[in-house]
Coordinates of C-alpha atoms in Angstrom, one line a residue:
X79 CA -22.3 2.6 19.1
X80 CA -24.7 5.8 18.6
X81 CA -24.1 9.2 17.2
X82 CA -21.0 10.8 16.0
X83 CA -18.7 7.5 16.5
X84 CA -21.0 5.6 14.9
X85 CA -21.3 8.0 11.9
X86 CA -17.5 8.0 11.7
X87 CA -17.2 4.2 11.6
X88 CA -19.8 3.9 9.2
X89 CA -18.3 6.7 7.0
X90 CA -14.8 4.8 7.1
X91 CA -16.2 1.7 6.1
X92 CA -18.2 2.9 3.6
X93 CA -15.2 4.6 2.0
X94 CA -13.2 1.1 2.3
X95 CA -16.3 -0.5 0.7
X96 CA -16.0 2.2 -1.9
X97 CA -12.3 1.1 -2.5
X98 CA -11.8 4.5 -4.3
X99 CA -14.4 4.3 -6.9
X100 CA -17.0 6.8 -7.3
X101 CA -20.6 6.3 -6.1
X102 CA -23.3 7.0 -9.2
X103 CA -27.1 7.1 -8.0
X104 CA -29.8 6.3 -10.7
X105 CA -32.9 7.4 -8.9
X106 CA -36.0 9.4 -9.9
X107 CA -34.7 11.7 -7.5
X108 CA -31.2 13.3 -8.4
X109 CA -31.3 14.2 -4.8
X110 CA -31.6 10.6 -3.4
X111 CA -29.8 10.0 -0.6
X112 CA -29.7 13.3 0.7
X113 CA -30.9 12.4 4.0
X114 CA -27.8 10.8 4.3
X115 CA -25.3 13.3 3.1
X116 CA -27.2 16.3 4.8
X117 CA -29.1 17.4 8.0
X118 CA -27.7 16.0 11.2
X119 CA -24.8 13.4 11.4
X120 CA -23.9 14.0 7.6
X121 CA -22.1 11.1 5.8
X122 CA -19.8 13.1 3.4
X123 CA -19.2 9.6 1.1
X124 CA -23.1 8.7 0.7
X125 CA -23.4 12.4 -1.6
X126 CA -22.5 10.6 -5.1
X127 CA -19.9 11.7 -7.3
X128 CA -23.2 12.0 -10.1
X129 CA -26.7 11.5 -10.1
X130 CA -28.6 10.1 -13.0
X131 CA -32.6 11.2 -12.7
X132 CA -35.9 12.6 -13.6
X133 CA -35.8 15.6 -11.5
X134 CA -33.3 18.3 -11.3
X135 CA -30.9 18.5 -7.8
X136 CA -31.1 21.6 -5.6
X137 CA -28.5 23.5 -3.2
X138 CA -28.0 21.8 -0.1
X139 CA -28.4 18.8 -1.7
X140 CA -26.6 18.7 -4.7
X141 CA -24.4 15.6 -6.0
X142 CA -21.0 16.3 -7.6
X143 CA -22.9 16.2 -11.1
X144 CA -26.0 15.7 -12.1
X145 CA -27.8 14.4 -15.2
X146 CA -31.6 15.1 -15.2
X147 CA -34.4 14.2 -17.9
X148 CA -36.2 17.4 -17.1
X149 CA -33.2 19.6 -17.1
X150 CA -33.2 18.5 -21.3
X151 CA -36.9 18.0 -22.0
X152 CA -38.4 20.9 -19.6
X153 CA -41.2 18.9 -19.2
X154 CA -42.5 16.7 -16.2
X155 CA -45.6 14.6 -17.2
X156 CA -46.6 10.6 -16.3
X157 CA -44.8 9.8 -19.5
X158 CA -41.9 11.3 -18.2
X159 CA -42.1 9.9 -14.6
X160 CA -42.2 6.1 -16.4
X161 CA -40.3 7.0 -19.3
X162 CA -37.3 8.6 -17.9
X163 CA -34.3 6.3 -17.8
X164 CA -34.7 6.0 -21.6
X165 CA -34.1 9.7 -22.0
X166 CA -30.9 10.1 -19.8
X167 CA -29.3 7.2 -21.3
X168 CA -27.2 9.2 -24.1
X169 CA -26.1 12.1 -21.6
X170 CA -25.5 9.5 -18.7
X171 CA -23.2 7.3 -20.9
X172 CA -21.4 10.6 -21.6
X173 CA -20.5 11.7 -17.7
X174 CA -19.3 8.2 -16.9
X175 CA -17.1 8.1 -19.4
X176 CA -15.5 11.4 -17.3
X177 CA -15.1 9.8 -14.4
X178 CA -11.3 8.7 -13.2
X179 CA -12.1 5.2 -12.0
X180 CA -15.6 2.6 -12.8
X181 CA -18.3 3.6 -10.5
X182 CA -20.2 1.8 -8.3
X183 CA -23.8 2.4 -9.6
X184 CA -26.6 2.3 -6.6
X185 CA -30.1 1.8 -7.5
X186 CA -33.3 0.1 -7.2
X187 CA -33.5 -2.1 -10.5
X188 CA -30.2 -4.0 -12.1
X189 CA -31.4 -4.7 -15.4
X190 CA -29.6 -5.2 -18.5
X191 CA -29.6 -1.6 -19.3
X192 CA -27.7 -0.1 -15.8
X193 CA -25.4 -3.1 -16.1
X194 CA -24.8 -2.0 -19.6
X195 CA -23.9 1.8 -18.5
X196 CA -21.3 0.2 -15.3
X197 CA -19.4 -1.6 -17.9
X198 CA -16.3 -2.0 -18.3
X199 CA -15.3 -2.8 -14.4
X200 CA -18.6 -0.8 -12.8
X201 CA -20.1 -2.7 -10.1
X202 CA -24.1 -2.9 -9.9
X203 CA -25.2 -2.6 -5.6
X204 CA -28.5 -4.7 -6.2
X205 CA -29.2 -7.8 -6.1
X206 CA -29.4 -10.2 -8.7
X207 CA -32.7 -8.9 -10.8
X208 CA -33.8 -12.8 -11.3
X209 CA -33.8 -13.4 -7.6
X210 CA -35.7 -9.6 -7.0
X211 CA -38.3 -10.8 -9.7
X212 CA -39.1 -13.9 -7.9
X213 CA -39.2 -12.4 -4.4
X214 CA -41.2 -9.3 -5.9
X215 CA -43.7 -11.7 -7.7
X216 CA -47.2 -11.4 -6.9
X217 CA -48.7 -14.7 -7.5
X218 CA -45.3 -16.4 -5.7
X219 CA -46.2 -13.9 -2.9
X220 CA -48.0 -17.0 -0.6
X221 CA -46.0 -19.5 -1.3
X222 CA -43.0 -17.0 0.1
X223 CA -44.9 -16.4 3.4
X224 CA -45.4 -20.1 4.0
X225 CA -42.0 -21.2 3.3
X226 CA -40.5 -18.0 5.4
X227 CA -42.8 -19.0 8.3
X228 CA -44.7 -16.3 8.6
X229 CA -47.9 -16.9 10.9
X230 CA -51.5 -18.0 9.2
X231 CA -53.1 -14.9 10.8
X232 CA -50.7 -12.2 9.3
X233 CA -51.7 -13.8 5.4
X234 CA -54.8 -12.8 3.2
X235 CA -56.9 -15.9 1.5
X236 CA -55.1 -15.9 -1.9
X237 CA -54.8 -18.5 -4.5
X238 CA -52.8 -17.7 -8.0
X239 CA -53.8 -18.6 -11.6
X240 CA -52.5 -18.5 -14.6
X241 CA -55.5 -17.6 -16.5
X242 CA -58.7 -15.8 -14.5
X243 CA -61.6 -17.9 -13.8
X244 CA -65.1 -16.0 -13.9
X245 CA -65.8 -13.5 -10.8
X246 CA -67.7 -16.0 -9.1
X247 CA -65.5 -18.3 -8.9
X248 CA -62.7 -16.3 -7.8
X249 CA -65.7 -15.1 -4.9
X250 CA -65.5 -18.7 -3.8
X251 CA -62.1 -19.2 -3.9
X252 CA -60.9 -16.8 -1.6
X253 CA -64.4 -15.9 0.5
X254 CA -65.0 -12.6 -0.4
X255 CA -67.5 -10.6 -2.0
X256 CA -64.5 -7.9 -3.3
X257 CA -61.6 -9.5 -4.9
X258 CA -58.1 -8.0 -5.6
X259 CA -56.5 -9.1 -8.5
X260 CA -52.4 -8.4 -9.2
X261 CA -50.4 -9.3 -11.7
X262 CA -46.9 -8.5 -12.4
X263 CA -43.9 -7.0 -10.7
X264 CA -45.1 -3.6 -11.0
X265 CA -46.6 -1.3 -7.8
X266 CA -47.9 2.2 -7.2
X267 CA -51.3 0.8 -7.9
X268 CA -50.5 -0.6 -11.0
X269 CA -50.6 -4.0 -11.8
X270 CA -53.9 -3.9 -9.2
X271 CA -57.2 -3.9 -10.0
X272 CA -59.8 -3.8 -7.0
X273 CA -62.9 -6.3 -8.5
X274 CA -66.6 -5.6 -7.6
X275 CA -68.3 -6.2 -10.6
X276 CA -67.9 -7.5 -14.0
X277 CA -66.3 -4.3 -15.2
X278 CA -63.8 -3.9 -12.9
X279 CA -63.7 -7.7 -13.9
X280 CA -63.1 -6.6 -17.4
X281 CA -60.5 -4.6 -16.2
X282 CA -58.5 -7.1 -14.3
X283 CA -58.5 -8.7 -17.6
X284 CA -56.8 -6.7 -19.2
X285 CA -53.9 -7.8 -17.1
X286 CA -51.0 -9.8 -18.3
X287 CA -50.6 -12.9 -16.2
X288 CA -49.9 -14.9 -13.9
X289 CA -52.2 -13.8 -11.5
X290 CA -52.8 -13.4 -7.6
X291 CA -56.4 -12.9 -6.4
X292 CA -56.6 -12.3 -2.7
X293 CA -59.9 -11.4 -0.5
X294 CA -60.3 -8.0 -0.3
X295 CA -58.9 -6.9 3.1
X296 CA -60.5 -3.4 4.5
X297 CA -57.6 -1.6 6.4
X298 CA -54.8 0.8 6.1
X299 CA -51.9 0.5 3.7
X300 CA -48.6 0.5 5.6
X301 CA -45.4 -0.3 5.2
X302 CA -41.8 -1.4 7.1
X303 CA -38.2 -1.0 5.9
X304 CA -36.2 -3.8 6.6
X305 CA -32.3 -3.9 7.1
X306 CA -30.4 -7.5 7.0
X307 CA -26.7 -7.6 7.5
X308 CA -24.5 -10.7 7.1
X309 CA -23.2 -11.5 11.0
X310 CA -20.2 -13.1 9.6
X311 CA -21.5 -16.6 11.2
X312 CA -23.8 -17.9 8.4
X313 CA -26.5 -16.1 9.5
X314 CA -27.7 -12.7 8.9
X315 CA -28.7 -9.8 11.9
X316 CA -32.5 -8.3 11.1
X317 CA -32.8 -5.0 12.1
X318 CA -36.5 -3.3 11.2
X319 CA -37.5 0.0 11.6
X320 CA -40.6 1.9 13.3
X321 CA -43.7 1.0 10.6
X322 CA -45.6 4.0 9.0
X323 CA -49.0 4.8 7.7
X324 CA -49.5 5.1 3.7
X325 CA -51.7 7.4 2.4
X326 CA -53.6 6.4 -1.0
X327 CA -55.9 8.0 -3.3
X328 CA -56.1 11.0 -2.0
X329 CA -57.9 13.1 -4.7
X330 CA -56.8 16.9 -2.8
X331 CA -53.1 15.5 -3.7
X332 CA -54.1 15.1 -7.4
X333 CA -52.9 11.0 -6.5
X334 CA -55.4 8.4 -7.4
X335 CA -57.1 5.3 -6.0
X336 CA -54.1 2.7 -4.8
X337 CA -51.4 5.1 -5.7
X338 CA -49.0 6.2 -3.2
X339 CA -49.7 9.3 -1.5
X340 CA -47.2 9.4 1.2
X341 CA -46.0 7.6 4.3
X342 CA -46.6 8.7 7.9
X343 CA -44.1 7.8 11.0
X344 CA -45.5 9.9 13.5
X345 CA -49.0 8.0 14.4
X346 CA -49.1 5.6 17.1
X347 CA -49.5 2.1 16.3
X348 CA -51.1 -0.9 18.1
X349 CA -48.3 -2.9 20.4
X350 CA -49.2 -6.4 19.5
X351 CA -49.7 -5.7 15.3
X352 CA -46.3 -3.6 15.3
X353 CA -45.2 -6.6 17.0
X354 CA -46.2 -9.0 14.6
X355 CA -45.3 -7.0 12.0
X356 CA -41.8 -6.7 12.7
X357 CA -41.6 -11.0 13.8
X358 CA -42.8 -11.1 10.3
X359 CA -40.4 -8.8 8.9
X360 CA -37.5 -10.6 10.7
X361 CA -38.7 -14.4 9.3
X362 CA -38.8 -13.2 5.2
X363 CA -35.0 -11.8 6.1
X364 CA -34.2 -15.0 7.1
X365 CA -35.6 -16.6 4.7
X366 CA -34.1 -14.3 1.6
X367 CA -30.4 -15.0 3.1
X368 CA -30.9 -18.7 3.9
X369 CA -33.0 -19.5 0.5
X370 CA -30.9 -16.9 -2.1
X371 CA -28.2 -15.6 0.2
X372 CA -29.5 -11.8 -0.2
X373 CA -29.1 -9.5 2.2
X374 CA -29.5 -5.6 2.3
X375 CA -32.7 -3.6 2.5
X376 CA -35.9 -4.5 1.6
X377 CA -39.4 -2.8 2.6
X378 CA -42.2 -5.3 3.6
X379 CA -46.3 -3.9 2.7
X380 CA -48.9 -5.1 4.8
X381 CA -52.9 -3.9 5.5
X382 CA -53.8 -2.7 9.3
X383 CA -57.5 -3.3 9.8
X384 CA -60.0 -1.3 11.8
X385 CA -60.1 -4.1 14.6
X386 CA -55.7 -3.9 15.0
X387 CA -55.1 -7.0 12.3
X388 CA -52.4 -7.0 10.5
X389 CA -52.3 -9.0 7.0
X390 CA -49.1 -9.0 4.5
X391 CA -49.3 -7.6 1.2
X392 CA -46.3 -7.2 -0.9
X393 CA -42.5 -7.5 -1.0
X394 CA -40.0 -4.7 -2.5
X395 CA -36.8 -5.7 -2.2
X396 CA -34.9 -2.7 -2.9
X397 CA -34.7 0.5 -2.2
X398 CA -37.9 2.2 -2.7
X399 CA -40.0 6.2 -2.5
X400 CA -39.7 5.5 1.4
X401 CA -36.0 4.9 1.8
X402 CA -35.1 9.3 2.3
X403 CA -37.5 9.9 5.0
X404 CA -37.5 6.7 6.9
X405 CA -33.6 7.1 7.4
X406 CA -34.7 10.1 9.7
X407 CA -35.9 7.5 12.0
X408 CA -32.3 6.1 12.4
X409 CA -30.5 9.2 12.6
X410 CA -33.1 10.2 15.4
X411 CA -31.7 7.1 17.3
X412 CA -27.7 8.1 16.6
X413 CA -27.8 5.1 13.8
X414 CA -26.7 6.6 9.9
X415 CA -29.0 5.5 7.6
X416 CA -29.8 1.7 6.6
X417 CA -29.2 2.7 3.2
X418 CA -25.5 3.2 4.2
X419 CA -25.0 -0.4 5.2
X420 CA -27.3 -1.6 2.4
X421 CA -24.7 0.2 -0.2
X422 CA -21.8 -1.8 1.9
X423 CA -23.0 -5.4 2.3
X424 CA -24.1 -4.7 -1.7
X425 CA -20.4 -4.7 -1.8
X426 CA -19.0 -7.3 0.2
X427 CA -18.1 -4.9 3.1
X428 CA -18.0 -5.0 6.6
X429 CA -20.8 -3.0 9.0
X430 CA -19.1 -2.8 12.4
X431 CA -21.6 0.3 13.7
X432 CA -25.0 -1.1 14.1
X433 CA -26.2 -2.0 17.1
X434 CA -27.8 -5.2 18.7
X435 CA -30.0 -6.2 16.3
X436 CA -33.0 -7.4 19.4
X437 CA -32.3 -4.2 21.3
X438 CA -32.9 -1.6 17.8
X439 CA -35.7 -3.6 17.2
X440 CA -37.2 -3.6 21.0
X441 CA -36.7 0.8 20.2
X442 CA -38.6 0.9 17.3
X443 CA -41.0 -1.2 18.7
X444 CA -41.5 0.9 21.5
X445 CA -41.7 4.6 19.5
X446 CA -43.7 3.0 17.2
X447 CA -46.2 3.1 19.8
X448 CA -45.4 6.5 20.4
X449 CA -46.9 10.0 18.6
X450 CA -44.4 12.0 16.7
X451 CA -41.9 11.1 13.8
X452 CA -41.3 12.3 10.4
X453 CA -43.6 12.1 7.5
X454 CA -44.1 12.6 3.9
X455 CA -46.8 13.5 1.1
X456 CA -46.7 13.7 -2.8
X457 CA -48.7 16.4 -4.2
X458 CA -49.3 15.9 -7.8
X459 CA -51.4 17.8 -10.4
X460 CA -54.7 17.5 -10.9
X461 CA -57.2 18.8 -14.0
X462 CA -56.3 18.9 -17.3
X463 CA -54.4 21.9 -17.9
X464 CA -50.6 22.2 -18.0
X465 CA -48.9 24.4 -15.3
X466 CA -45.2 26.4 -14.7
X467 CA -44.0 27.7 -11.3
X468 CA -44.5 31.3 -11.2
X469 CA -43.6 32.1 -7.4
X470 CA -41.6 30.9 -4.5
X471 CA -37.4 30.4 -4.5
X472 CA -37.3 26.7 -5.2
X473 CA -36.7 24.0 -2.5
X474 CA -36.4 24.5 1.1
X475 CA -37.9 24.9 4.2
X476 CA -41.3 27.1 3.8
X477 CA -43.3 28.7 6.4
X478 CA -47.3 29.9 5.7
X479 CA -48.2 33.8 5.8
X480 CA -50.9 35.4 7.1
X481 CA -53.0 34.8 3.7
X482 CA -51.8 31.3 3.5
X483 CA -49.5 31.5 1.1
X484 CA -45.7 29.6 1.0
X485 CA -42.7 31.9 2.1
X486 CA -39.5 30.5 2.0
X487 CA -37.8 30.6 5.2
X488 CA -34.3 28.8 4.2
X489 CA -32.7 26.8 2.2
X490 CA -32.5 22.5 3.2
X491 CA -32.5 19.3 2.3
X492 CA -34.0 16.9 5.5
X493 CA -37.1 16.7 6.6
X494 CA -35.8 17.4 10.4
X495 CA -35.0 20.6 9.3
X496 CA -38.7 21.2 9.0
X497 CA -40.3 21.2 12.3
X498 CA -44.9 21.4 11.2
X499 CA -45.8 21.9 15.0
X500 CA -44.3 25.7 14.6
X501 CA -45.9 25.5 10.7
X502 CA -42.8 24.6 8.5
X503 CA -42.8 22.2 5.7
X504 CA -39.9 20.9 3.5
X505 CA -40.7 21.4 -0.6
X506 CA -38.5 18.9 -2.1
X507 CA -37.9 18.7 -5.7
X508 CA -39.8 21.5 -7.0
X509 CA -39.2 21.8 -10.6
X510 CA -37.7 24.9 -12.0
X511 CA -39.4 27.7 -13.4
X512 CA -38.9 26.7 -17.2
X513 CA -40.6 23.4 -16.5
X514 CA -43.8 22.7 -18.1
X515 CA -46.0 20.2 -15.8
X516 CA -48.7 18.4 -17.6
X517 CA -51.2 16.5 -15.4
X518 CA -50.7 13.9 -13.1
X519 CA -47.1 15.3 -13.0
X520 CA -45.2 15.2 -9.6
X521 CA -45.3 19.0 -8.3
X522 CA -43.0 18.4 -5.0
X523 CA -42.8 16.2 -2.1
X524 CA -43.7 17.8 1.5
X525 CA -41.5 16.5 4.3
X526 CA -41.7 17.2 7.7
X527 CA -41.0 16.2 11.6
X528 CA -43.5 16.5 14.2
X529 CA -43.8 15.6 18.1
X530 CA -47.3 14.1 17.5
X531 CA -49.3 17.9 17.3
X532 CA -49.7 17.9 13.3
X533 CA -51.3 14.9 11.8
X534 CA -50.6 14.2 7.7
X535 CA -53.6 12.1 7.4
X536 CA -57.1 11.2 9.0
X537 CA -57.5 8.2 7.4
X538 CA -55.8 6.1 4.3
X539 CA -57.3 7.8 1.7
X540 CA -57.8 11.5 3.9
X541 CA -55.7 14.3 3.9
X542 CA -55.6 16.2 7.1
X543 CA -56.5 20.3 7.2
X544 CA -52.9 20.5 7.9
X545 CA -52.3 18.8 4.4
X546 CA -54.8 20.8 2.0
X547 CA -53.8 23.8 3.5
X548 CA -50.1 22.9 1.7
X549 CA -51.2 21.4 -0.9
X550 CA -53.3 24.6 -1.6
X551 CA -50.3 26.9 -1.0
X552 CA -48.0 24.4 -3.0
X553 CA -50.9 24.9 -6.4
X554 CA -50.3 28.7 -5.6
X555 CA -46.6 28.4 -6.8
X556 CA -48.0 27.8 -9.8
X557 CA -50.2 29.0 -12.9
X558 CA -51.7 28.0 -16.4
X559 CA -48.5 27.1 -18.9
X560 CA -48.0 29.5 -22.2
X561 CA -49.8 26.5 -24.7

């Protein structure tokens, strides 16, 4: 079932999921989920009814309502990235309390605090945070692989301790020169400290236990979204998607060392570590259903060396800054988003429109071998000097002129819309002209399709000329803040 029957089925059983209540997103992104609700095969009941965020919504992609921390404070800043959940909480309480019916709240983390704003009668789509903290733990991280079966030659020599032993030591235990040392649920590079020396051993210190210390494994961060659906049997049907590249540290997108740069669909990959990947992907969804009965999406981190290894790095089992581009590669296959079926077996729903679960995965096997696909990159600020946006007409499709700066060709929402072999980019969640951006603030994400002609990257920490010329023309939308 592919195209526009499948994107009818799903929306229909989406709505009977959604038994009449209204969907609420708590995202960073006000605009999460847009892929979904805009761009080819829209799904009308994926835009929510209100969007609790960081960063202010934008026309085509706005929610019913929105509720954004930046929209009050006028101010985006690291702080605020981290800090933002505490802001809304107020304002957030006050628009649910407007709606007809309890919501059905859809986000990545179901802790006490969102459970706290669904009641009375809301419905948290997550699974149960106890279970996501023990699948997302980093020193339980090997002891997962082993029991879900995952092959010897896809795992890093690890060992976990609950206090740290000197850096020798740890040298010896794993059989590496370079340790890496995690702690903690956290990611986006923190949480990680990369050990050469006693200082960075200092560092790593610094971290609250328990820990996992793994040999340091020279290769390129990438990363796999994961889709398991209850088959109504016992079991549970694994469909993964085409892998991607993620860019990290790279210093022209004001993002440092281990932080998240931006993910990349369109380069090749090898056949047999795709391969592996995905068999690997498949056994830790069997696992999660048989051992805690979870289901849903989940995105699976691993390393791809220089000589075509692939070794497992880290679980997220949520939705995660991935989920709104990689559902591009389903709708360029007829399928509607994972994301949609995640948000129905979250509810006890039936998914009657996916496909055979062997034969999507054979596809993404096979174009993840191929060039083209869509990508993503995160331009941050650098320096030390707050900025405000000064040109440009908000989010949307851009195009470069002859002097290489950003002219807006038309308004949009999906990276499809954007086509970077004829020189167009997506600006997503630009902040408004009355925001104040302090360093290391998110300026806008850059989103994009290509047939395999524009590369994002040249390597996992290298942006490609394609890359600085936007991020160049992006820091030209802006200039130095009024103190």
């Amino acid at each position: 079932m592919v195209g526009t029957l499948a994107a009818e089925v799903a929306h229909g059983e989406l709505l009977a999921a959604l038994a009449g209540r209204p969907l609420v997103v708590i995202d960073r992104f006000c605009t999460a989920l847009r892929t979904g609700y805009t761009g080819p095969m829209p799904i009308e009941a994926l835009r929510p009814a209100l969007s609790i965020g960081c960063y202010a919504a934008w026309h085509p992609a706005l929610p019913g309502m929105a509720v954004s921390a930046e929209e009050h404070g006028r101010v985006r800043s690291v702080a605020e990235r981290r800090g933002w959940p505490r802001r809304v909480r107020h304002d957030a309480a006050r628009h649910l309390v407007k709606l007809d019916r309890p919501p059905v709240i859809l986000t990545s983390h179901a802790g006490a605090q969102l459970q706290e704003l669904a009641e009375p009668g809301g419905t948290v789509a997550a699974i149960d945070p106890g279970v996501r903290a023990t699948i997302e733990a980093r020193h339980l991280f090997d002891d997962l692989l082993r029991a879900a079966g995952v092959p010897a030659v896809a795992r890093v020599r690890c060992v976990p301790a609950e206090r740290l032993p000197s850096l020798a030591e740890l040298r010896k235990a794993v059989g590496s020169d370079r340790v890496v040392v995690q702690a903690g649920g956290t990611f986006g590079g923190r949480g990680t400290v990369v050990v050469s020396d006693d200082d960075d051993m200092a560092r790593a210190a610094r971290l609250l236990g328990p820990y996992r210390v793994a040999a340091y494994v020279d290769g390129w961060p990438c990363a796999v979204t994961v889709l398991s659906v209850p088959d109504g049997e016992g079991g549970v049907s694994v469909y993964v998607d085409r892998p991607s590249h993620v860019a990290t540290g790279v210093p022209e997108l004001g993002v440092g060392p281990l932080h998240n740069a931006g993910h990349d669909w369109s380069r090749p990959w090898p056949v047999p570590a795709a391969a592996l990947l995905m068999e690997c992907a498949e056994r830790i969804a069997v696992w999660g259903w048989r051992r805690y009965g979870v289901a849903g999406m989940f995105s699976l981190r691993a390393l791809l060396t220089p000589g075509e290894r692939v070794y497992l790095s880290a679980i997220r089992w949520r939705c995660d800054e991935s989920t709104e581009v990689s559902a591009a590669n389903q709708q360029a296959v007829g399928v509607p988003p994972f994301v949609l079926a995640h948000l129905v077996v979250m509810l006890g729903g039936r998914v009657s429109w996916l496909a055979d679960a062997q034969e999507f995965n054979q596809l993404s096997l096979m174009r993840a071998t191929q060039r083209g696909g869509p990508f993503s990159i995160r331009v941050r600020l650098g320096g030390d000097s707050p900025v405000r946006v000064v040109a440009g007409q908000g989010s949307g499709v851009y195009r470069l002129d002859s002097a290489g700066r950003p002219r807006l060709a038309r308004r949009a929402a999906h990276a499809s819309e954007a086509d970077a072999d004829q020189g167009e980019f997506l600006l997503a969640d630009l902040p408004g002209p009355d925001v104040i951006c302090r360093p290391g603030a998110d300026l806008a994400t850059v989103e994009a399709v290509t047939e395999g002609a524009t590369q994002p990257f040249h390597g996992p920490s290298s942006a490609s000329p394609f890359t600085r010329r936007v991020a160049a023309a992006v820091a030209d939308l802006f200039a130095p803040a009024d103190p």
